Amino acid sequence: MSLSIQFTAALKRRIEANLVIAGEIVATEVRRNVNDAPRGGKTYRIKNASGSYRTHTASAPGESPATDLGALARSIQTEPDMQNLRIRILSLHSIAPYAKRLEFGDLSAGLAPRPFMFKGLDAKKRQAISIVKNAVNQALRDMQGIRPI
């Protein structure tokens, strides 16, 4: 096996593992943004399925969405795409179909954006990039002094 093939395999293994770590760091920040969002918006009374009411204070425009029952935070997942060496951080539509409307707003409903995905990425982008760069550097260090087979 040539040195080039060995290096490529070692590099791919390191990047794959560290992409998952970097993605989880960003996803954790996104979940934190939702769970710890300021609540500068309106307060509502919402009727439960049982007929009783609960109170929810929403976020204000520009703030991350304030969690109510936790579905939005639970919907944040990572999806590795190792064939293309990337990872997606997404909100599962089946759990929180309103996530896109919150992130970007909805002019037809008069809903201003409550960004949470991009806010999480911006907060952790440098750390995620650093993790992947360190993986490449570690793969280079691992290959130093190894002779081709």
Coordinates of N, CA and C in Angstrom, one line a residue:
M1 N 0.9 -1.2 0.0 CA 0.0 0.0 0.0 C 0.9 1.2 0.0
S2 N 0.6 2.2 -0.9 CA 1.5 3.3 -1.0 C 1.3 4.3 0.1
L3 N 2.2 5.2 0.3 CA 2.2 6.2 1.4 C 1.0 7.1 1.2
S4 N 0.7 7.4 -0.1 CA -0.4 8.2 -0.4 C -1.8 7.6 0.0
I5 N -1.9 6.3 -0.3 CA -3.2 5.6 0.1 C -3.3 5.5 1.6
Q6 N -2.2 5.2 2.3 CA -2.2 5.2 3.7 C -2.6 6.5 4.3
F7 N -2.0 7.6 3.8 CA -2.3 8.9 4.3 C -3.7 9.3 4.1
T8 N -4.2 9.0 2.9 CA -5.6 9.3 2.5 C -6.6 8.6 3.5
A9 N -6.3 7.3 3.8 CA -7.2 6.6 4.6 C -7.1 7.1 6.1
A10 N -5.9 7.4 6.5 CA -5.8 8.0 7.9 C -6.4 9.3 8.0
L11 N -6.3 10.1 7.0 CA -6.9 11.5 7.0 C -8.4 11.4 7.0
K12 N -8.9 10.5 6.2 CA -10.4 10.4 6.1 C -11.0 9.9 7.4
R13 N -10.3 8.9 8.1 CA -10.8 8.4 9.4 C -10.8 9.6 10.4
R14 N -9.7 10.3 10.5 CA -9.6 11.4 11.4 C -10.7 12.5 11.2
I15 N -10.8 12.9 9.9 CA -11.8 13.9 9.6 C -13.2 13.5 9.9
E16 N -13.6 12.2 9.5 CA -14.9 11.7 9.8 C -15.2 11.8 11.3
A17 N -14.3 11.3 12.1 CA -14.6 11.3 13.5 C -14.7 12.7 14.1
N18 N -13.9 13.6 13.6 CA -13.9 15.0 14.1 C -15.0 15.8 13.5
L19 N -15.5 15.5 12.3 CA -16.7 16.2 11.8 C -17.9 15.9 12.7
V20 N -18.0 14.7 13.1 CA -19.1 14.4 14.0 C -19.0 15.2 15.3
I21 N -17.8 15.3 15.9 CA -17.6 16.0 17.1 C -18.0 17.5 16.9
A22 N -17.4 18.1 15.8 CA -17.7 19.5 15.4 C -19.2 19.7 15.2
G23 N -19.8 18.8 14.5 CA -21.3 19.0 14.3 C -22.1 18.9 15.6
E24 N -21.7 18.1 16.5 CA -22.4 18.0 17.8 C -22.2 19.2 18.6
I25 N -21.0 19.8 18.5 CA -20.7 21.1 19.3 C -21.6 22.2 18.8
V26 N -21.8 22.3 17.4 CA -22.7 23.3 16.9 C -24.1 23.0 17.2
A27 N -24.6 21.7 17.1 CA -25.9 21.3 17.4 C -26.3 21.6 18.9
T28 N -25.3 21.3 19.8 CA -25.5 21.6 21.2 C -25.7 23.1 21.4
E29 N -25.0 23.9 20.7 CA -25.1 25.4 20.9 C -26.5 25.8 20.4
V30 N -26.9 25.2 19.3 CA -28.3 25.6 18.7 C -29.3 25.2 19.7
R31 N -29.2 24.0 20.3 CA -30.2 23.6 21.3 C -30.2 24.5 22.5
R32 N -29.0 24.9 23.0 CA -28.8 25.8 24.1 C -29.5 27.2 23.8
N33 N -29.3 27.7 22.5 CA -29.9 28.9 22.1 C -31.4 28.9 22.3
V34 N -32.0 27.8 22.0 CA -33.5 27.6 22.1 C -33.9 27.5 23.6
N35 N -33.2 26.6 24.3 CA -33.6 26.4 25.7 C -33.3 27.6 26.6
D36 N -32.3 28.4 26.3 CA -32.0 29.5 27.1 C -32.3 30.8 26.5
A37 N -33.2 30.8 25.5 CA -33.5 32.1 24.8 C -34.2 33.1 25.8
P38 N -33.8 34.4 25.5 CA -34.5 35.4 26.3 C -36.0 35.4 25.9
R39 N -36.8 35.9 26.8 CA -38.2 35.9 26.5 C -38.8 37.3 26.5
G40 N -38.4 38.0 25.5 CA -38.8 39.4 25.4 C -40.1 39.7 24.6
G41 N -40.8 38.6 24.3 CA -42.0 38.8 23.5 C -43.3 38.8 24.3
K42 N -44.3 38.5 23.6 CA -45.7 38.5 24.2 C -45.9 37.2 25.1
T43 N -46.8 37.4 26.0 CA -47.1 36.2 26.9 C -48.5 35.7 26.4
Y44 N -48.6 34.4 26.3 CA -49.9 33.8 25.8 C -50.4 32.8 26.8
R45 N -51.7 32.6 26.8 CA -52.3 31.5 27.4 C -52.7 30.5 26.3
I46 N -52.2 29.3 26.5 CA -52.4 28.2 25.5 C -53.2 27.1 26.1
K47 N -54.2 26.6 25.4 CA -55.0 25.6 25.9 C -54.3 24.2 25.6
N48 N -54.2 23.4 26.6 CA -53.6 22.1 26.5 C -54.7 21.1 26.0
A49 N -54.2 19.9 25.6 CA -55.2 18.9 25.1 C -56.2 18.5 26.2
S50 N -55.8 18.6 27.4 CA -56.6 18.2 28.5 C -57.7 19.3 28.8
G51 N -57.6 20.4 28.2 CA -58.5 21.5 28.4 C -58.0 22.6 29.4
S52 N -57.0 22.3 30.1 CA -56.4 23.3 31.0 C -55.5 24.2 30.2
Y53 N -55.1 25.3 30.9 CA -54.3 26.3 30.2 C -52.9 26.4 30.8
R54 N -51.9 26.8 29.9 CA -50.6 27.0 30.4 C -50.2 28.4 29.8
T55 N -49.2 29.0 30.5 CA -48.7 30.3 30.0 C -47.4 30.1 29.3
H56 N -47.2 30.8 28.2 CA -45.9 30.8 27.5 C -45.6 32.2 27.1
T57 N -44.3 32.6 27.4 CA -43.8 33.9 27.0 C -42.9 33.7 25.8
A58 N -43.2 34.3 24.7 CA -42.5 34.1 23.4 C -41.2 34.9 23.4
S59 N -40.4 34.6 22.4 CA -39.2 35.5 22.2 C -39.6 36.7 21.4
A60 N -38.8 37.7 21.4 CA -39.0 38.9 20.6 C -38.3 38.7 19.2
P61 N -38.7 39.5 18.2 CA -38.0 39.4 16.9 C -36.5 39.5 17.1
G62 N -35.7 38.7 16.5 CA -34.3 38.7 16.5 C -33.7 37.8 17.6
E63 N -34.5 37.5 18.6 CA -34.1 36.5 19.7 C -34.2 35.1 19.2
S64 N -33.5 34.2 19.7 CA -33.8 32.7 19.4 C -35.1 32.4 19.9
P65 N -35.8 31.5 19.3 CA -37.2 31.1 19.8 C -37.2 30.6 21.2
A66 N -38.1 31.1 22.0 CA -38.2 30.6 23.4 C -38.9 29.3 23.4
T67 N -38.3 28.3 24.1 CA -38.9 27.0 24.1 C -40.2 27.0 24.9
D68 N -41.1 26.1 24.4 CA -42.4 26.0 25.1 C -42.5 24.5 25.6
L69 N -42.7 23.6 24.8 CA -42.7 22.2 25.2 C -41.4 21.4 24.9
G70 N -40.5 22.1 24.2 CA -39.2 21.5 23.9 C -39.0 20.8 22.6
A71 N -40.1 20.8 21.8 CA -40.0 20.1 20.5 C -38.9 20.6 19.6
L72 N -38.8 22.0 19.5 CA -37.8 22.6 18.6 C -36.4 22.1 19.0
A73 N -36.1 22.2 20.3 CA -34.7 21.7 20.8 C -34.5 20.2 20.5
R74 N -35.5 19.4 20.7 CA -35.4 18.0 20.4 C -35.3 17.7 18.9
S75 N -35.7 18.6 18.1 CA -35.7 18.4 16.6 C -34.3 18.6 16.0
I76 N -33.4 19.2 16.8 CA -32.0 19.6 16.3 C -31.2 18.3 16.2
Q77 N -30.7 17.9 15.1 CA -30.0 16.7 14.9 C -28.8 17.0 14.0
T78 N -27.8 16.0 14.0 CA -26.7 16.1 13.1 C -26.9 14.9 12.1
E79 N -26.5 15.2 10.9 CA -26.6 14.2 9.8 C -25.3 14.1 9.1
P80 N -24.5 13.1 9.4 CA -23.2 13.0 8.7 C -23.3 12.6 7.3
D81 N -22.5 13.2 6.4 CA -22.4 12.8 5.0 C -21.0 12.6 4.7
M82 N -20.5 11.4 5.1 CA -19.1 11.1 5.0 C -18.6 10.9 3.6
Q83 N -19.4 10.6 2.7 CA -19.0 10.5 1.3 C -18.5 11.8 0.8
N84 N -19.1 12.9 1.3 CA -18.7 14.3 0.9 C -17.9 15.0 2.0
L85 N -17.6 14.3 3.0 CA -16.9 14.8 4.2 C -17.5 16.1 4.7
R86 N -18.8 16.0 5.1 CA -19.5 17.1 5.7 C -20.5 16.6 6.6
I87 N -21.0 17.5 7.4 CA -22.1 17.2 8.4 C -23.1 18.3 8.3
R88 N -24.4 17.9 8.4 CA -25.5 18.8 8.4 C -26.0 18.9 9.8
I89 N -26.4 20.1 10.2 CA -27.1 20.4 11.4 C -28.5 20.8 11.0
L90 N -29.5 20.1 11.4 CA -30.8 20.3 10.9 C -31.9 20.2 12.0
S91 N -33.0 20.7 11.6 CA -34.2 20.6 12.5 C -35.1 19.6 11.8
L92 N -35.4 18.5 12.4 CA -36.3 17.5 11.8 C -37.7 18.0 11.6
H93 N -38.1 18.1 10.4 CA -39.5 18.6 10.0 C -40.6 17.9 10.7
S94 N -40.4 16.6 10.9 CA -41.4 15.7 11.5 C -41.6 16.1 13.0
I95 N -40.6 16.7 13.7 CA -40.8 17.1 15.1 C -41.2 18.5 15.2
A96 N -40.5 19.4 14.4 CA -40.8 20.8 14.5 C -41.0 21.4 13.1
P97 N -42.2 21.2 12.5 CA -42.4 21.7 11.1 C -42.3 23.2 11.0
Y98 N -42.3 23.9 12.1 CA -42.3 25.4 12.1 C -40.9 26.0 12.2
A99 N -39.9 25.2 12.3 CA -38.5 25.6 12.5 C -38.0 26.6 11.4
K100 N -38.3 26.3 10.2 CA -37.8 27.2 9.1 C -38.5 28.6 9.2
R101 N -39.8 28.6 9.5 CA -40.5 29.8 9.7 C -39.9 30.7 10.8
L102 N -39.5 30.0 11.9 CA -38.9 30.7 13.0 C -37.5 31.3 12.6
E103 N -36.7 30.5 12.0 CA -35.4 30.9 11.6 C -35.4 32.1 10.7
F104 N -36.2 32.0 9.6 CA -36.2 33.1 8.6 C -37.4 34.1 8.7
G105 N -38.4 33.8 9.5 CA -39.6 34.6 9.6 C -40.6 34.2 8.5
D106 N -41.7 34.8 8.6 CA -42.8 34.5 7.6 C -43.6 35.8 7.4
L107 N -43.3 36.5 6.3 CA -44.0 37.7 6.0 C -45.5 37.6 6.0
S108 N -46.0 36.5 5.4 CA -47.4 36.3 5.3 C -48.2 36.2 6.6
A109 N -47.4 35.8 7.7 CA -48.0 35.7 9.0 C -47.6 36.8 9.9
G110 N -46.8 37.7 9.4 CA -46.3 38.8 10.2 C -45.3 38.4 11.3
L111 N -44.6 37.3 11.0 CA -43.6 36.7 12.0 C -42.2 37.2 11.6
A112 N -41.6 37.9 12.4 CA -40.2 38.3 12.2 C -39.2 37.2 12.5
P113 N -38.1 37.1 11.9 CA -37.1 36.0 12.2 C -36.7 35.9 13.6
R114 N -36.6 34.7 14.1 CA -36.1 34.3 15.4 C -34.9 33.3 15.1
P115 N -33.8 33.9 14.7 CA -32.7 33.0 14.3 C -32.1 32.2 15.4
F116 N -31.9 30.9 15.2 CA -31.3 30.0 16.2 C -30.3 29.1 15.5
M117 N -30.5 28.7 14.3 CA -29.5 27.8 13.6 C -28.2 28.6 13.3
F118 N -28.4 29.7 12.5 CA -27.2 30.5 12.1 C -26.5 31.1 13.3
K119 N -27.3 31.4 14.4 CA -26.7 32.0 15.6 C -25.8 31.0 16.2
G120 N -26.2 29.7 16.3 CA -25.4 28.6 16.9 C -24.2 28.4 16.0
L121 N -24.3 28.4 14.7 CA -23.2 28.1 13.8 C -22.2 29.3 14.0
D122 N -22.7 30.5 14.0 CA -21.8 31.7 14.2 C -21.0 31.6 15.5
A123 N -21.6 31.1 16.5 CA -21.0 31.1 17.8 C -19.9 30.0 17.9
K124 N -20.1 28.9 17.1 CA -19.2 27.8 17.3 C -18.4 27.5 16.0
K125 N -18.5 28.3 15.0 CA -17.8 28.1 13.7 C -16.3 27.9 13.9
R126 N -15.7 28.9 14.6 CA -14.2 28.8 14.7 C -13.8 27.5 15.5
Q127 N -14.6 27.2 16.5 CA -14.2 26.0 17.2 C -14.4 24.7 16.3
A128 N -15.4 24.7 15.6 CA -15.6 23.5 14.7 C -14.5 23.4 13.6
I129 N -14.2 24.6 13.0 CA -13.1 24.6 12.0 C -11.8 24.1 12.7
S130 N -11.5 24.6 13.9 CA -10.3 24.2 14.6 C -10.2 22.7 14.8
I131 N -11.3 22.1 15.2 CA -11.4 20.7 15.4 C -11.0 19.9 14.2
V132 N -11.5 20.3 13.0 CA -11.2 19.6 11.8 C -9.8 19.9 11.4
K133 N -9.3 21.1 11.5 CA -7.9 21.4 11.2 C -7.0 20.6 12.0
N134 N -7.3 20.4 13.3 CA -6.5 19.6 14.2 C -6.5 18.2 13.8
A135 N -7.6 17.7 13.2 CA -7.6 16.3 12.7 C -6.7 16.1 11.6
V136 N -6.6 17.1 10.7 CA -5.7 17.0 9.5 C -4.3 17.0 10.0
N137 N -4.0 17.9 10.9 CA -2.6 18.0 11.5 C -2.2 16.7 12.2
Q138 N -3.2 16.1 12.9 CA -2.9 14.9 13.6 C -2.6 13.8 12.6
A139 N -3.3 13.7 11.6 CA -3.1 12.7 10.5 C -1.7 12.9 9.9
L140 N -1.3 14.1 9.7 CA 0.0 14.4 9.2 C 1.1 13.9 10.2
R141 N 0.9 14.2 11.5 CA 1.9 13.7 12.5 C 1.9 12.2 12.6
D142 N 0.7 11.6 12.4 CA 0.7 10.1 12.5 C 1.5 9.5 11.4
M143 N 1.5 10.2 10.2 CA 2.2 9.6 9.0 C 3.7 9.9 9.0
Q144 N 4.2 10.7 9.8 CA 5.6 11.0 9.8 C 6.4 9.8 10.2
G145 N 7.4 9.5 9.3 CA 8.3 8.4 9.6 C 7.7 7.1 9.2
I146 N 6.5 7.0 8.6 CA 6.0 5.7 8.2 C 6.4 5.5 6.7
R147 N 7.0 4.3 6.5 CA 7.4 4.0 5.1 C 6.3 3.3 4.4
P148 N 6.2 3.5 3.1 CA 5.1 2.7 2.3 C 5.4 1.2 2.4
I149 N 4.3 0.5 2.3 CA 4.3 -1.0 2.4 C 4.6 -1.5 1.0

